[in-house]
Amino acid sequence: MLRGKALPASTHDQRLLDTRGSVDWLHQDPWRVLRIQAEFVEGFGLLAELGPAVSVFGSARLRPGSPHYDLAERVGRGLARAGYAVITGGGPGIMEAGNKGANEDGMSVGLGIELPFEQELNSHLDIGISFRYFFVRKTMFIKYSQAFVVLPGGFGTLDELFEALTLVQTGKITRFPIVLVGTEFWSPLMDWFRGTLAAEGVISPDDPDLLYLTDDPEEVVRMITEAHREGGRRLEERAALEAAEEEAGT
């Protein structure tokens, strides 16, 4: 951890992606691959035995006392009591609230990121790790979560939401509920999906149905657990059908 005057002028992501000016990066990138590999290995090793988990996203700027903060804390608590570890970005605001709620009754995980400004991991974590590269961190969220819960947030929250939504839409991940919490906040986005994107034909009419929308923490847990039970039943039915077809073939 670096603070104050020890903070570098740029982040590892910036140095990786910036190809302007000096061509020194041509010689540095092969070594960066080893650092990237090390981050993947460390993340995989830390989270491999985590068990069922749900990622909770939302703004770092919404502090205690905000209705969204309180709601996130209740969501984290409900998920933990249902047997899920709660994974967040490890920072303040909604992330802290989700970790705080989960920390009381279950496993609380924070996946932080190096930023140009100081942002420490919050104090409500059982497991915490900070990454240099956004794409490594994103892989950890997707790989070790069985669902996403998205509370009000800004660009970072939207980035995680659309990444997960695209992976579900394209079939890269399956049995992956995405729950938007905060009907007043998210309803304009859902209206845009249906009234503009679907109307223009750039998404399928049923694509917005990939998202659940609620204000109730208990309903968040119910939506996720029911989706996973349904997914489990489908897997069992598919396995039984494949076994029957194989037996008939022999």
Coordinates of N, CA and C in Angstrom, one line a residue:
M1 N 0.8 -1.2 0.0 CA 0.0 0.0 0.0 C 0.9 1.2 0.0
L2 N 0.5 2.2 -0.9 CA 1.3 3.4 -1.0 C 0.3 4.6 -0.7
R3 N 0.8 5.6 0.1 CA -0.1 6.7 0.4 C 0.7 8.0 0.2
G4 N -0.1 9.1 0.1 CA 0.5 10.4 0.1 C 1.6 10.6 -1.0
K5 N 2.8 11.1 -0.6 CA 3.8 11.4 -1.5 C 4.4 10.1 -2.2
A6 N 4.2 9.0 -1.6 CA 4.7 7.7 -2.2 C 3.8 7.2 -3.3
L7 N 2.6 7.8 -3.5 CA 1.8 7.4 -4.7 C 2.4 7.7 -6.0
P8 N 2.5 6.8 -6.9 CA 3.1 7.0 -8.2 C 2.2 8.0 -9.0
A9 N 2.7 8.6 -10.1 CA 2.0 9.5 -10.9 C 1.0 8.9 -11.8
S10 N 1.1 7.5 -12.0 CA 0.2 6.8 -12.9 C 0.0 5.4 -12.3
T11 N -1.1 4.8 -12.8 CA -1.4 3.4 -12.3 C -0.8 2.4 -13.3
H12 N -0.8 1.1 -12.9 CA -0.3 0.1 -13.7 C -1.2 -0.1 -15.0
D13 N -2.5 0.1 -14.9 CA -3.4 0.1 -16.0 C -3.0 1.2 -17.0
Q14 N -2.7 2.4 -16.5 CA -2.4 3.5 -17.4 C -1.1 3.2 -18.1
R15 N -0.1 2.7 -17.4 CA 1.2 2.4 -18.1 C 1.1 1.3 -19.1
L16 N 0.2 0.3 -18.8 CA 0.0 -0.8 -19.7 C -0.7 -0.3 -21.0
L17 N -1.6 0.5 -20.9 CA -2.5 0.9 -22.1 C -1.9 2.1 -22.8
D18 N -1.0 2.9 -22.2 CA -0.5 4.1 -22.9 C 0.7 3.7 -23.8
T19 N 0.5 3.9 -25.1 CA 1.5 3.5 -26.1 C 2.1 4.8 -26.7
R20 N 1.8 6.0 -26.2 CA 2.3 7.2 -26.8 C 3.7 7.5 -26.2
G21 N 4.4 8.3 -26.9 CA 5.7 8.7 -26.5 C 6.8 7.7 -26.6
S22 N 7.5 7.4 -25.6 CA 8.7 6.5 -25.6 C 8.2 5.1 -26.0
V23 N 9.1 4.4 -26.7 CA 8.8 3.0 -27.1 C 9.3 2.0 -26.1
D24 N 9.7 2.5 -24.9 CA 10.2 1.6 -23.9 C 9.2 0.5 -23.6
W25 N 7.9 0.8 -23.7 CA 6.9 -0.2 -23.4 C 7.0 -1.5 -24.3
L26 N 7.6 -1.3 -25.5 CA 7.8 -2.5 -26.3 C 8.7 -3.6 -25.6
H27 N 9.5 -3.1 -24.8 CA 10.4 -4.0 -24.1 C 9.9 -4.4 -22.7
Q28 N 9.0 -3.6 -22.2 CA 8.5 -3.8 -20.8 C 7.3 -4.8 -20.8
D29 N 6.5 -4.8 -21.9 CA 5.3 -5.6 -21.9 C 5.5 -7.1 -21.7
P30 N 6.5 -7.8 -22.2 CA 6.7 -9.2 -21.9 C 6.8 -9.4 -20.4
W31 N 7.5 -8.5 -19.7 CA 7.6 -8.6 -18.2 C 6.3 -8.3 -17.5
R32 N 5.5 -7.4 -18.1 CA 4.2 -7.2 -17.5 C 3.3 -8.4 -17.5
V33 N 3.5 -9.2 -18.6 CA 2.7 -10.5 -18.7 C 2.9 -11.3 -17.4
L34 N 4.1 -11.4 -16.9 CA 4.4 -12.2 -15.7 C 3.7 -11.6 -14.5
R35 N 3.7 -10.3 -14.4 CA 3.0 -9.6 -13.3 C 1.5 -9.9 -13.4
I36 N 0.9 -9.8 -14.6 CA -0.5 -10.1 -14.8 C -0.8 -11.6 -14.4
Q37 N 0.1 -12.5 -14.9 CA -0.1 -13.9 -14.5 C 0.0 -14.1 -13.0
A38 N 0.8 -13.4 -12.3 CA 0.9 -13.5 -10.9 C -0.3 -13.0 -10.2
E39 N -1.0 -12.0 -10.7 CA -2.2 -11.5 -10.2 C -3.3 -12.5 -10.3
F40 N -3.4 -13.2 -11.5 CA -4.4 -14.2 -11.7 C -4.2 -15.4 -10.7
V41 N -2.9 -15.8 -10.6 CA -2.6 -16.9 -9.7 C -3.0 -16.6 -8.3
E42 N -2.6 -15.4 -7.8 CA -2.9 -15.0 -6.5 C -4.4 -15.0 -6.2
G43 N -5.2 -14.4 -7.2 CA -6.6 -14.3 -7.0 C -7.3 -15.7 -7.0
F44 N -6.9 -16.5 -8.0 CA -7.4 -17.9 -8.0 C -7.1 -18.6 -6.8
G45 N -5.9 -18.5 -6.3 CA -5.5 -19.2 -5.1 C -6.3 -18.8 -3.8
L46 N -6.5 -17.5 -3.8 CA -7.2 -16.9 -2.6 C -8.7 -17.3 -2.6
L47 N -9.3 -17.4 -3.7 CA -10.8 -17.5 -3.8 C -11.3 -18.9 -4.2
A48 N -10.4 -19.8 -4.5 CA -10.8 -21.1 -5.1 C -11.7 -21.9 -4.1
E49 N -11.6 -21.8 -2.8 CA -12.4 -22.5 -1.9 C -13.5 -21.7 -1.3
L50 N -13.8 -20.6 -1.9 CA -14.8 -19.6 -1.3 C -16.2 -20.2 -1.1
G51 N -16.6 -21.0 -2.1 CA -18.0 -21.5 -2.1 C -18.9 -20.6 -2.7
P52 N -20.3 -20.8 -2.6 CA -21.2 -20.0 -3.3 C -21.1 -18.5 -2.9
A53 N -21.1 -17.6 -3.9 CA -20.9 -16.2 -3.6 C -21.7 -15.4 -4.5
V54 N -22.0 -14.1 -4.1 CA -22.7 -13.1 -4.8 C -21.9 -11.8 -4.8
S55 N -21.7 -11.2 -5.9 CA -21.1 -9.9 -5.9 C -22.1 -8.8 -5.8
V56 N -21.8 -7.8 -4.9 CA -22.7 -6.7 -4.7 C -21.9 -5.4 -5.2
F57 N -22.6 -4.6 -6.1 CA -21.9 -3.5 -6.6 C -22.7 -2.2 -6.3
G58 N -22.1 -1.1 -6.3 CA -22.7 0.2 -6.1 C -21.7 1.3 -5.8
S59 N -22.2 2.5 -5.7 CA -21.3 3.7 -5.6 C -20.5 3.7 -4.4
A60 N -19.2 4.1 -4.5 CA -18.3 4.4 -3.4 C -18.7 5.7 -2.7
R61 N -19.5 6.5 -3.3 CA -19.8 7.9 -2.8 C -21.0 7.9 -1.9
L62 N -21.8 6.8 -1.8 CA -23.0 6.8 -1.0 C -22.6 6.3 0.4
R63 N -22.6 7.2 1.4 CA -22.1 7.0 2.7 C -23.2 6.5 3.7
P64 N -22.7 6.1 4.9 CA -23.7 5.8 6.0 C -24.8 6.9 6.2
G65 N -26.0 6.5 6.3 CA -27.1 7.4 6.4 C -27.9 7.5 5.2
S66 N -27.3 7.1 4.0 CA -28.0 7.1 2.8 C -29.0 5.9 2.8
P67 N -30.2 6.1 2.2 CA -31.1 4.9 2.1 C -30.5 3.8 1.3
H68 N -29.7 4.1 0.3 CA -29.1 3.0 -0.5 C -28.0 2.3 0.3
Y69 N -27.3 3.0 1.2 CA -26.3 2.3 2.1 C -27.0 1.3 3.0
D70 N -28.0 1.8 3.6 CA -28.8 0.9 4.5 C -29.3 -0.3 3.8
L71 N -29.8 -0.1 2.6 CA -30.4 -1.2 1.8 C -29.3 -2.2 1.4
A72 N -28.1 -1.7 1.1 CA -27.0 -2.6 0.7 C -26.6 -3.4 1.9
E73 N -26.6 -2.8 3.1 CA -26.3 -3.5 4.3 C -27.2 -4.7 4.6
R74 N -28.5 -4.4 4.4 CA -29.6 -5.4 4.5 C -29.4 -6.5 3.5
V75 N -29.1 -6.1 2.2 CA -28.9 -7.1 1.2 C -27.7 -8.1 1.6
G76 N -26.6 -7.5 2.0 CA -25.4 -8.3 2.4 C -25.8 -9.2 3.5
R77 N -26.5 -8.8 4.5 CA -26.9 -9.6 5.6 C -27.8 -10.8 5.2
G78 N -28.7 -10.5 4.3 CA -29.6 -11.5 3.8 C -28.9 -12.6 3.0
L79 N -28.0 -12.1 2.2 CA -27.3 -13.1 1.3 C -26.4 -14.0 2.2
A80 N -25.8 -13.4 3.2 CA -24.9 -14.2 4.1 C -25.7 -15.2 4.9
R81 N -26.9 -14.8 5.3 CA -27.8 -15.8 6.1 C -28.3 -16.9 5.2
A82 N -28.4 -16.6 3.9 CA -28.8 -17.6 2.9 C -27.7 -18.5 2.5
G83 N -26.5 -18.3 3.0 CA -25.3 -19.2 2.7 C -24.4 -18.7 1.6
Y84 N -24.5 -17.4 1.2 CA -23.6 -16.9 0.2 C -22.5 -16.0 0.8
A85 N -21.3 -16.2 0.3 CA -20.3 -15.2 0.6 C -20.6 -13.9 -0.2
V86 N -20.3 -12.8 0.3 CA -20.6 -11.5 -0.4 C -19.3 -10.9 -0.8
I87 N -19.2 -10.7 -2.2 CA -18.0 -10.1 -2.7 C -18.3 -8.7 -3.2
T88 N -17.5 -7.7 -2.8 CA -17.6 -6.4 -3.3 C -16.3 -5.9 -3.8
G89 N -16.2 -4.6 -4.3 CA -15.0 -4.0 -4.7 C -14.1 -3.6 -3.6
G90 N -14.6 -3.8 -2.3 CA -13.7 -3.7 -1.2 C -13.6 -2.2 -0.7
G91 N -14.2 -1.3 -1.3 CA -14.0 0.1 -1.0 C -15.1 0.6 -0.1
P92 N -15.3 2.0 0.0 CA -16.3 2.6 0.9 C -17.7 2.5 0.2
G93 N -18.6 3.2 0.8 CA -20.0 3.4 0.2 C -20.8 2.1 0.2
I94 N -21.4 1.8 -0.9 CA -22.2 0.7 -1.1 C -21.4 -0.6 -0.8
M95 N -20.2 -0.6 -1.3 CA -19.3 -1.8 -1.1 C -19.1 -2.1 0.4
E96 N -18.8 -1.0 1.1 CA -18.6 -1.2 2.6 C -19.9 -1.7 3.2
A97 N -21.0 -1.2 2.8 CA -22.3 -1.6 3.4 C -22.6 -3.1 3.1
G98 N -22.4 -3.5 1.9 CA -22.6 -4.9 1.6 C -21.7 -5.8 2.4
N99 N -20.4 -5.4 2.6 CA -19.4 -6.2 3.4 C -19.8 -6.2 4.9
K100 N -20.3 -5.0 5.3 CA -20.7 -4.9 6.7 C -21.8 -5.8 7.1
G101 N -22.8 -5.9 6.2 CA -24.0 -6.7 6.4 C -23.6 -8.2 6.4
A102 N -22.7 -8.6 5.5 CA -22.3 -10.0 5.4 C -21.4 -10.4 6.5
N103 N -20.6 -9.5 7.0 CA -19.6 -9.8 8.0 C -20.2 -10.3 9.3
E104 N -21.4 -9.9 9.5 CA -22.1 -10.3 10.8 C -22.4 -11.8 10.8
D105 N -22.8 -12.4 9.7 CA -23.3 -13.7 9.6 C -22.6 -14.6 8.6
G106 N -21.7 -14.2 7.9 CA -21.1 -15.0 6.8 C -19.7 -14.5 6.4
M107 N -19.3 -14.8 5.2 CA -18.0 -14.5 4.6 C -18.1 -13.2 3.8
S108 N -17.2 -12.3 4.1 CA -17.2 -11.0 3.5 C -15.9 -10.8 2.7
V109 N -16.0 -10.5 1.4 CA -14.8 -10.5 0.6 C -14.7 -9.1 -0.2
G110 N -13.5 -8.6 -0.3 CA -13.3 -7.3 -1.0 C -12.2 -7.5 -2.0
L111 N -12.5 -7.1 -3.3 CA -11.5 -7.2 -4.4 C -11.3 -5.7 -4.8
G112 N -10.2 -5.2 -4.2 CA -9.9 -3.8 -4.5 C -9.1 -3.6 -5.8
I113 N -8.9 -2.3 -6.1 CA -8.2 -1.9 -7.3 C -7.3 -0.7 -7.1
E114 N -6.1 -0.7 -7.7 CA -5.2 0.4 -7.6 C -5.8 1.6 -8.4
L115 N -6.0 2.7 -7.8 CA -6.5 3.9 -8.4 C -5.6 5.1 -8.2
P116 N -5.7 6.2 -9.1 CA -4.8 7.3 -8.9 C -5.0 8.0 -7.6
F117 N -6.1 7.9 -6.9 CA -6.4 8.5 -5.6 C -6.4 7.4 -4.6
E118 N -6.2 7.7 -3.3 CA -6.2 6.8 -2.3 C -7.6 6.1 -2.0
Q119 N -7.6 4.8 -1.9 CA -8.8 4.1 -1.6 C -8.4 2.8 -0.9
E120 N -8.6 2.8 0.4 CA -8.2 1.6 1.2 C -9.4 0.6 1.2
L121 N -9.0 -0.7 1.4 CA -10.0 -1.7 1.6 C -10.8 -1.4 2.9
N122 N -12.1 -1.6 2.9 CA -12.9 -1.3 4.1 C -12.6 -2.3 5.2
S123 N -13.1 -2.0 6.4 CA -12.7 -2.7 7.6 C -13.6 -3.9 7.9
H124 N -14.5 -4.2 7.0 CA -15.5 -5.3 7.2 C -15.3 -6.5 6.4
L125 N -14.0 -6.9 6.2 CA -13.6 -8.0 5.3 C -13.0 -9.1 6.1
D126 N -13.4 -10.3 5.6 CA -12.7 -11.5 6.1 C -11.5 -11.9 5.1
I127 N -11.8 -11.6 3.8 CA -10.7 -11.8 2.8 C -10.7 -10.5 2.0
G128 N -9.5 -10.0 1.8 CA -9.3 -8.8 0.9 C -8.0 -8.9 0.1
I129 N -8.1 -8.4 -1.1 CA -7.0 -8.4 -2.0 C -7.1 -7.2 -3.0
S130 N -6.0 -6.5 -3.3 CA -6.0 -5.4 -4.2 C -5.3 -5.8 -5.5
F131 N -5.9 -5.4 -6.6 CA -5.4 -5.7 -7.9 C -4.8 -4.5 -8.6
R132 N -3.8 -4.7 -9.5 CA -3.3 -3.6 -10.3 C -4.1 -3.4 -11.5
Y133 N -4.7 -4.5 -12.1 CA -5.3 -4.5 -13.4 C -6.8 -4.8 -13.3
F134 N -7.6 -3.9 -13.9 CA -9.1 -4.0 -13.9 C -9.5 -5.3 -14.5
F135 N -8.9 -5.8 -15.6 CA -9.4 -6.9 -16.2 C -9.2 -8.2 -15.4
V136 N -8.1 -8.2 -14.6 CA -7.9 -9.4 -13.7 C -9.0 -9.4 -12.6
R137 N -9.2 -8.2 -12.1 CA -10.2 -8.1 -11.0 C -11.6 -8.5 -11.5
K138 N -11.9 -8.0 -12.7 CA -13.2 -8.4 -13.3 C -13.4 -9.9 -13.5
T139 N -12.3 -10.6 -13.9 CA -12.4 -12.0 -14.0 C -12.7 -12.7 -12.7
M140 N -12.2 -12.2 -11.6 CA -12.4 -12.7 -10.3 C -13.9 -12.6 -9.9
F141 N -14.5 -11.4 -10.2 CA -15.9 -11.2 -9.9 C -16.8 -12.2 -10.6
I142 N -16.5 -12.4 -11.9 CA -17.3 -13.3 -12.7 C -17.0 -14.7 -12.3
K143 N -15.8 -15.1 -12.2 CA -15.5 -16.5 -11.9 C -16.0 -17.0 -10.6
Y144 N -16.0 -16.2 -9.6 CA -16.3 -16.7 -8.3 C -17.7 -16.2 -7.7
S145 N -18.5 -15.6 -8.6 CA -19.8 -15.2 -8.2 C -20.9 -16.0 -8.9
Q146 N -22.0 -16.3 -8.2 CA -23.1 -17.0 -8.9 C -24.2 -16.1 -9.2
A147 N -24.1 -14.8 -8.8 CA -25.1 -13.8 -9.2 C -24.5 -12.4 -8.9
F148 N -25.0 -11.4 -9.5 CA -24.7 -10.0 -9.3 C -25.9 -9.2 -8.7
V149 N -25.6 -8.5 -7.7 CA -26.6 -7.5 -7.1 C -26.1 -6.1 -7.4
V150 N -26.9 -5.3 -8.0 CA -26.4 -4.0 -8.4 C -27.2 -2.9 -7.8
L151 N -26.7 -2.1 -6.9 CA -27.3 -1.0 -6.3 C -26.9 0.3 -7.1
P152 N -27.5 1.4 -6.8 CA -27.2 2.7 -7.5 C -25.7 3.0 -7.5
G153 N -25.2 3.4 -8.6 CA -23.8 3.7 -8.7 C -23.5 4.4 -10.0
G154 N -22.3 4.8 -10.2 CA -21.9 5.5 -11.4 C -21.2 4.7 -12.5
F155 N -20.2 5.2 -13.1 CA -19.6 4.6 -14.3 C -19.0 3.2 -14.0
G156 N -18.4 3.1 -12.8 CA -17.8 1.8 -12.5 C -18.9 0.7 -12.3
T157 N -20.0 1.1 -11.6 CA -21.1 0.2 -11.4 C -21.7 -0.2 -12.7
L158 N -21.9 0.8 -13.6 CA -22.5 0.5 -14.9 C -21.6 -0.4 -15.7
D159 N -20.3 -0.2 -15.6 CA -19.3 -1.1 -16.3 C -19.5 -2.5 -15.9
E160 N -19.5 -2.8 -14.6 CA -19.7 -4.2 -14.1 C -21.1 -4.7 -14.5
L161 N -22.1 -3.9 -14.4 CA -23.4 -4.4 -14.8 C -23.5 -4.8 -16.3
F162 N -23.0 -3.9 -17.2 CA -23.1 -4.2 -18.6 C -22.1 -5.4 -19.0
E163 N -21.0 -5.5 -18.3 CA -20.1 -6.6 -18.6 C -20.8 -8.0 -18.3
A164 N -21.5 -8.0 -17.1 CA -22.2 -9.3 -16.7 C -23.4 -9.5 -17.7
L165 N -24.1 -8.4 -18.0 CA -25.3 -8.6 -18.9 C -24.9 -9.1 -20.2
T166 N -23.8 -8.6 -20.8 CA -23.3 -9.0 -22.1 C -22.9 -10.5 -22.0
L167 N -22.2 -10.9 -21.0 CA -21.8 -12.3 -20.8 C -23.0 -13.3 -20.7
V168 N -24.1 -12.8 -20.0 CA -25.3 -13.6 -19.9 C -26.0 -13.7 -21.3
Q169 N -26.1 -12.5 -21.9 CA -26.8 -12.4 -23.2 C -26.2 -13.3 -24.3
T170 N -24.9 -13.3 -24.3 CA -24.2 -14.1 -25.3 C -23.9 -15.6 -24.9
G171 N -24.4 -16.0 -23.7 CA -24.3 -17.3 -23.3 C -22.9 -17.7 -22.8
K172 N -22.0 -16.7 -22.5 CA -20.7 -17.0 -22.0 C -20.8 -17.5 -20.5
I173 N -21.8 -17.0 -19.8 CA -22.1 -17.6 -18.5 C -23.6 -17.9 -18.4
T174 N -24.0 -18.9 -17.7 CA -25.4 -19.3 -17.6 C -25.8 -19.4 -16.1
R175 N -27.1 -19.5 -15.9 CA -27.6 -19.6 -14.5 C -27.0 -18.5 -13.6
F176 N -27.1 -17.2 -14.1 CA -26.4 -16.1 -13.5 C -27.4 -15.0 -13.3
P177 N -28.2 -14.9 -12.2 CA -29.1 -13.8 -12.0 C -28.4 -12.5 -11.8
I178 N -29.0 -11.5 -12.4 CA -28.5 -10.1 -12.2 C -29.7 -9.3 -11.6
V179 N -29.6 -8.8 -10.4 CA -30.6 -8.1 -9.7 C -30.3 -6.6 -9.5
L180 N -31.2 -5.8 -10.0 CA -31.0 -4.3 -9.8 C -31.9 -3.9 -8.6
V181 N -31.2 -3.3 -7.7 CA -31.9 -2.9 -6.4 C -32.1 -1.4 -6.4
G182 N -33.3 -1.0 -6.4 CA -33.6 0.5 -6.4 C -34.5 0.8 -7.7
T183 N -35.8 0.6 -7.6 CA -36.7 0.7 -8.7 C -36.7 2.2 -9.3
E184 N -36.7 3.1 -8.4 CA -36.7 4.5 -8.8 C -35.4 4.9 -9.6
F185 N -34.3 4.4 -9.1 CA -33.0 4.7 -9.8 C -32.9 4.0 -11.1
W186 N -33.3 2.7 -11.2 CA -33.0 1.9 -12.4 C -34.1 1.9 -13.4
S187 N -35.3 2.3 -13.0 CA -36.5 2.2 -13.9 C -36.2 3.0 -15.2
P188 N -35.6 4.2 -15.2 CA -35.3 4.9 -16.5 C -34.4 4.1 -17.4
L189 N -33.5 3.4 -16.8 CA -32.6 2.5 -17.7 C -33.4 1.4 -18.3
M190 N -34.3 0.8 -17.5 CA -35.1 -0.3 -18.0 C -36.0 0.2 -19.1
D191 N -36.6 1.4 -18.9 CA -37.4 2.0 -19.9 C -36.7 2.3 -21.2
W192 N -35.4 2.7 -21.1 CA -34.6 2.9 -22.3 C -34.3 1.6 -23.0
F193 N -34.0 0.6 -22.2 CA -33.8 -0.8 -22.9 C -35.0 -1.1 -23.7
R194 N -36.2 -1.0 -23.1 CA -37.4 -1.5 -23.8 C -37.9 -0.5 -24.9
G195 N -37.8 0.8 -24.5 CA -38.4 1.8 -25.4 C -37.5 2.3 -26.5
T196 N -36.2 2.1 -26.4 CA -35.2 2.6 -27.4 C -34.5 1.4 -28.0
L197 N -33.7 0.7 -27.2 CA -32.9 -0.4 -27.7 C -33.7 -1.5 -28.4
A198 N -34.7 -2.0 -27.6 CA -35.5 -3.0 -28.2 C -36.3 -2.5 -29.4
A199 N -36.8 -1.3 -29.3 CA -37.6 -0.7 -30.4 C -36.8 -0.5 -31.6
E200 N -35.5 -0.2 -31.5 CA -34.6 0.0 -32.6 C -34.1 -1.3 -33.1
G201 N -34.4 -2.4 -32.4 CA -33.9 -3.7 -32.9 C -32.5 -4.0 -32.6
V202 N -31.8 -3.2 -31.7 CA -30.4 -3.5 -31.4 C -30.2 -4.5 -30.3
I203 N -31.3 -4.8 -29.6 CA -31.3 -5.9 -28.7 C -32.6 -6.7 -28.9
S204 N -32.7 -7.9 -28.4 CA -33.9 -8.8 -28.6 C -35.0 -8.2 -27.6
P205 N -36.2 -8.4 -28.0 CA -37.3 -7.9 -27.1 C -37.3 -8.5 -25.7
D206 N -36.8 -9.7 -25.5 CA -36.7 -10.3 -24.2 C -35.4 -10.1 -23.5
D207 N -34.5 -9.4 -24.1 CA -33.2 -9.2 -23.4 C -33.3 -8.5 -22.0
P208 N -34.2 -7.5 -21.9 CA -34.4 -6.8 -20.6 C -34.9 -7.7 -19.5
D209 N -35.5 -8.9 -19.9 CA -35.9 -9.8 -18.9 C -34.8 -10.6 -18.3
L210 N -33.5 -10.4 -18.7 CA -32.4 -11.0 -18.1 C -32.1 -10.3 -16.7
L211 N -32.8 -9.2 -16.5 CA -32.6 -8.4 -15.2 C -33.8 -8.5 -14.4
Y212 N -33.5 -8.6 -13.1 CA -34.6 -8.5 -12.1 C -34.5 -7.1 -11.4
L213 N -35.7 -6.6 -11.0 CA -35.7 -5.3 -10.4 C -36.6 -5.3 -9.2
T214 N -36.0 -4.8 -8.1 CA -36.7 -4.8 -6.8 C -36.2 -3.8 -5.8
D215 N -36.9 -3.5 -4.8 CA -36.5 -2.7 -3.7 C -36.3 -3.5 -2.4
D216 N -36.7 -4.7 -2.4 CA -36.8 -5.6 -1.2 C -35.6 -6.5 -1.0
P217 N -34.8 -6.3 0.0 CA -33.7 -7.2 0.3 C -34.1 -8.7 0.3
E218 N -35.2 -9.0 0.9 CA -35.6 -10.4 1.0 C -35.9 -10.9 -0.4
E219 N -36.5 -10.1 -1.2 CA -36.8 -10.5 -2.6 C -35.5 -10.7 -3.4
V220 N -34.5 -10.0 -3.1 CA -33.2 -10.2 -3.7 C -32.7 -11.6 -3.5
V221 N -32.7 -12.0 -2.2 CA -32.3 -13.3 -1.8 C -33.2 -14.4 -2.5
R222 N -34.5 -14.2 -2.5 CA -35.4 -15.1 -3.0 C -35.2 -15.3 -4.5
M223 N -35.0 -14.2 -5.2 CA -34.8 -14.3 -6.7 C -33.5 -15.1 -7.0
I224 N -32.5 -14.9 -6.2 CA -31.2 -15.6 -6.5 C -31.3 -17.0 -6.2
T225 N -31.9 -17.4 -5.0 CA -31.9 -18.8 -4.6 C -32.9 -19.5 -5.5
E226 N -34.0 -18.9 -5.9 CA -34.9 -19.6 -6.8 C -34.3 -19.8 -8.2
A227 N -33.6 -18.8 -8.7 CA -32.9 -19.0 -10.0 C -31.9 -20.1 -9.9
H228 N -31.2 -20.2 -8.8 CA -30.2 -21.3 -8.7 C -30.8 -22.7 -8.6
R229 N -32.0 -22.7 -7.8 CA -32.7 -24.0 -7.7 C -33.2 -24.4 -9.1
E230 N -33.8 -23.5 -9.8 CA -34.3 -23.8 -11.2 C -33.2 -24.2 -12.1
G231 N -32.0 -23.6 -12.0 CA -30.9 -24.0 -12.8 C -30.4 -25.4 -12.4
G232 N -30.4 -25.7 -11.1 CA -30.0 -27.0 -10.7 C -31.0 -28.1 -11.2
R233 N -32.3 -27.8 -11.2 CA -33.2 -28.8 -11.7 C -33.0 -29.0 -13.2
R234 N -32.7 -27.9 -14.0 CA -32.5 -28.1 -15.4 C -31.3 -28.9 -15.7
L235 N -30.2 -28.7 -14.9 CA -29.0 -29.5 -15.1 C -29.3 -31.0 -14.8
E236 N -30.1 -31.3 -13.7 CA -30.4 -32.7 -13.4 C -31.3 -33.3 -14.5
E237 N -32.2 -32.5 -15.1 CA -33.1 -33.0 -16.1 C -32.2 -33.3 -17.4
R238 N -31.3 -32.4 -17.7 CA -30.5 -32.6 -18.9 C -29.6 -33.8 -18.7
A239 N -29.0 -34.0 -17.5 CA -28.1 -35.1 -17.2 C -28.9 -36.4 -17.3
A240 N -30.2 -36.5 -16.8 CA -31.0 -37.7 -16.9 C -31.3 -38.0 -18.4
L241 N -31.6 -36.9 -19.2 CA -32.0 -37.1 -20.6 C -30.8 -37.7 -21.3
E242 N -29.6 -37.1 -21.1 CA -28.4 -37.6 -21.8 C -28.0 -39.0 -21.4
A243 N -28.3 -39.4 -20.1 CA -28.0 -40.7 -19.7 C -29.0 -41.7 -20.4
A244 N -30.3 -41.3 -20.5 CA -31.3 -42.1 -21.1 C -30.9 -42.3 -22.6
E245 N -30.5 -41.2 -23.3 CA -30.2 -41.3 -24.7 C -28.9 -42.2 -24.9
E246 N -28.0 -42.1 -24.0 CA -26.8 -43.0 -24.1 C -27.1 -44.4 -23.9
E247 N -28.0 -44.7 -22.9 CA -28.5 -46.1 -22.7 C -29.2 -46.6 -23.8
A248 N -30.1 -45.8 -24.4 CA -30.9 -46.2 -25.6 C -30.0 -46.5 -26.8
G249 N -28.9 -45.7 -26.9 CA -28.0 -45.9 -28.0 C -27.2 -47.2 -27.9
T250 N -26.9 -47.6 -26.7 CA -26.1 -48.8 -26.5 C -27.1 -50.1 -26.6

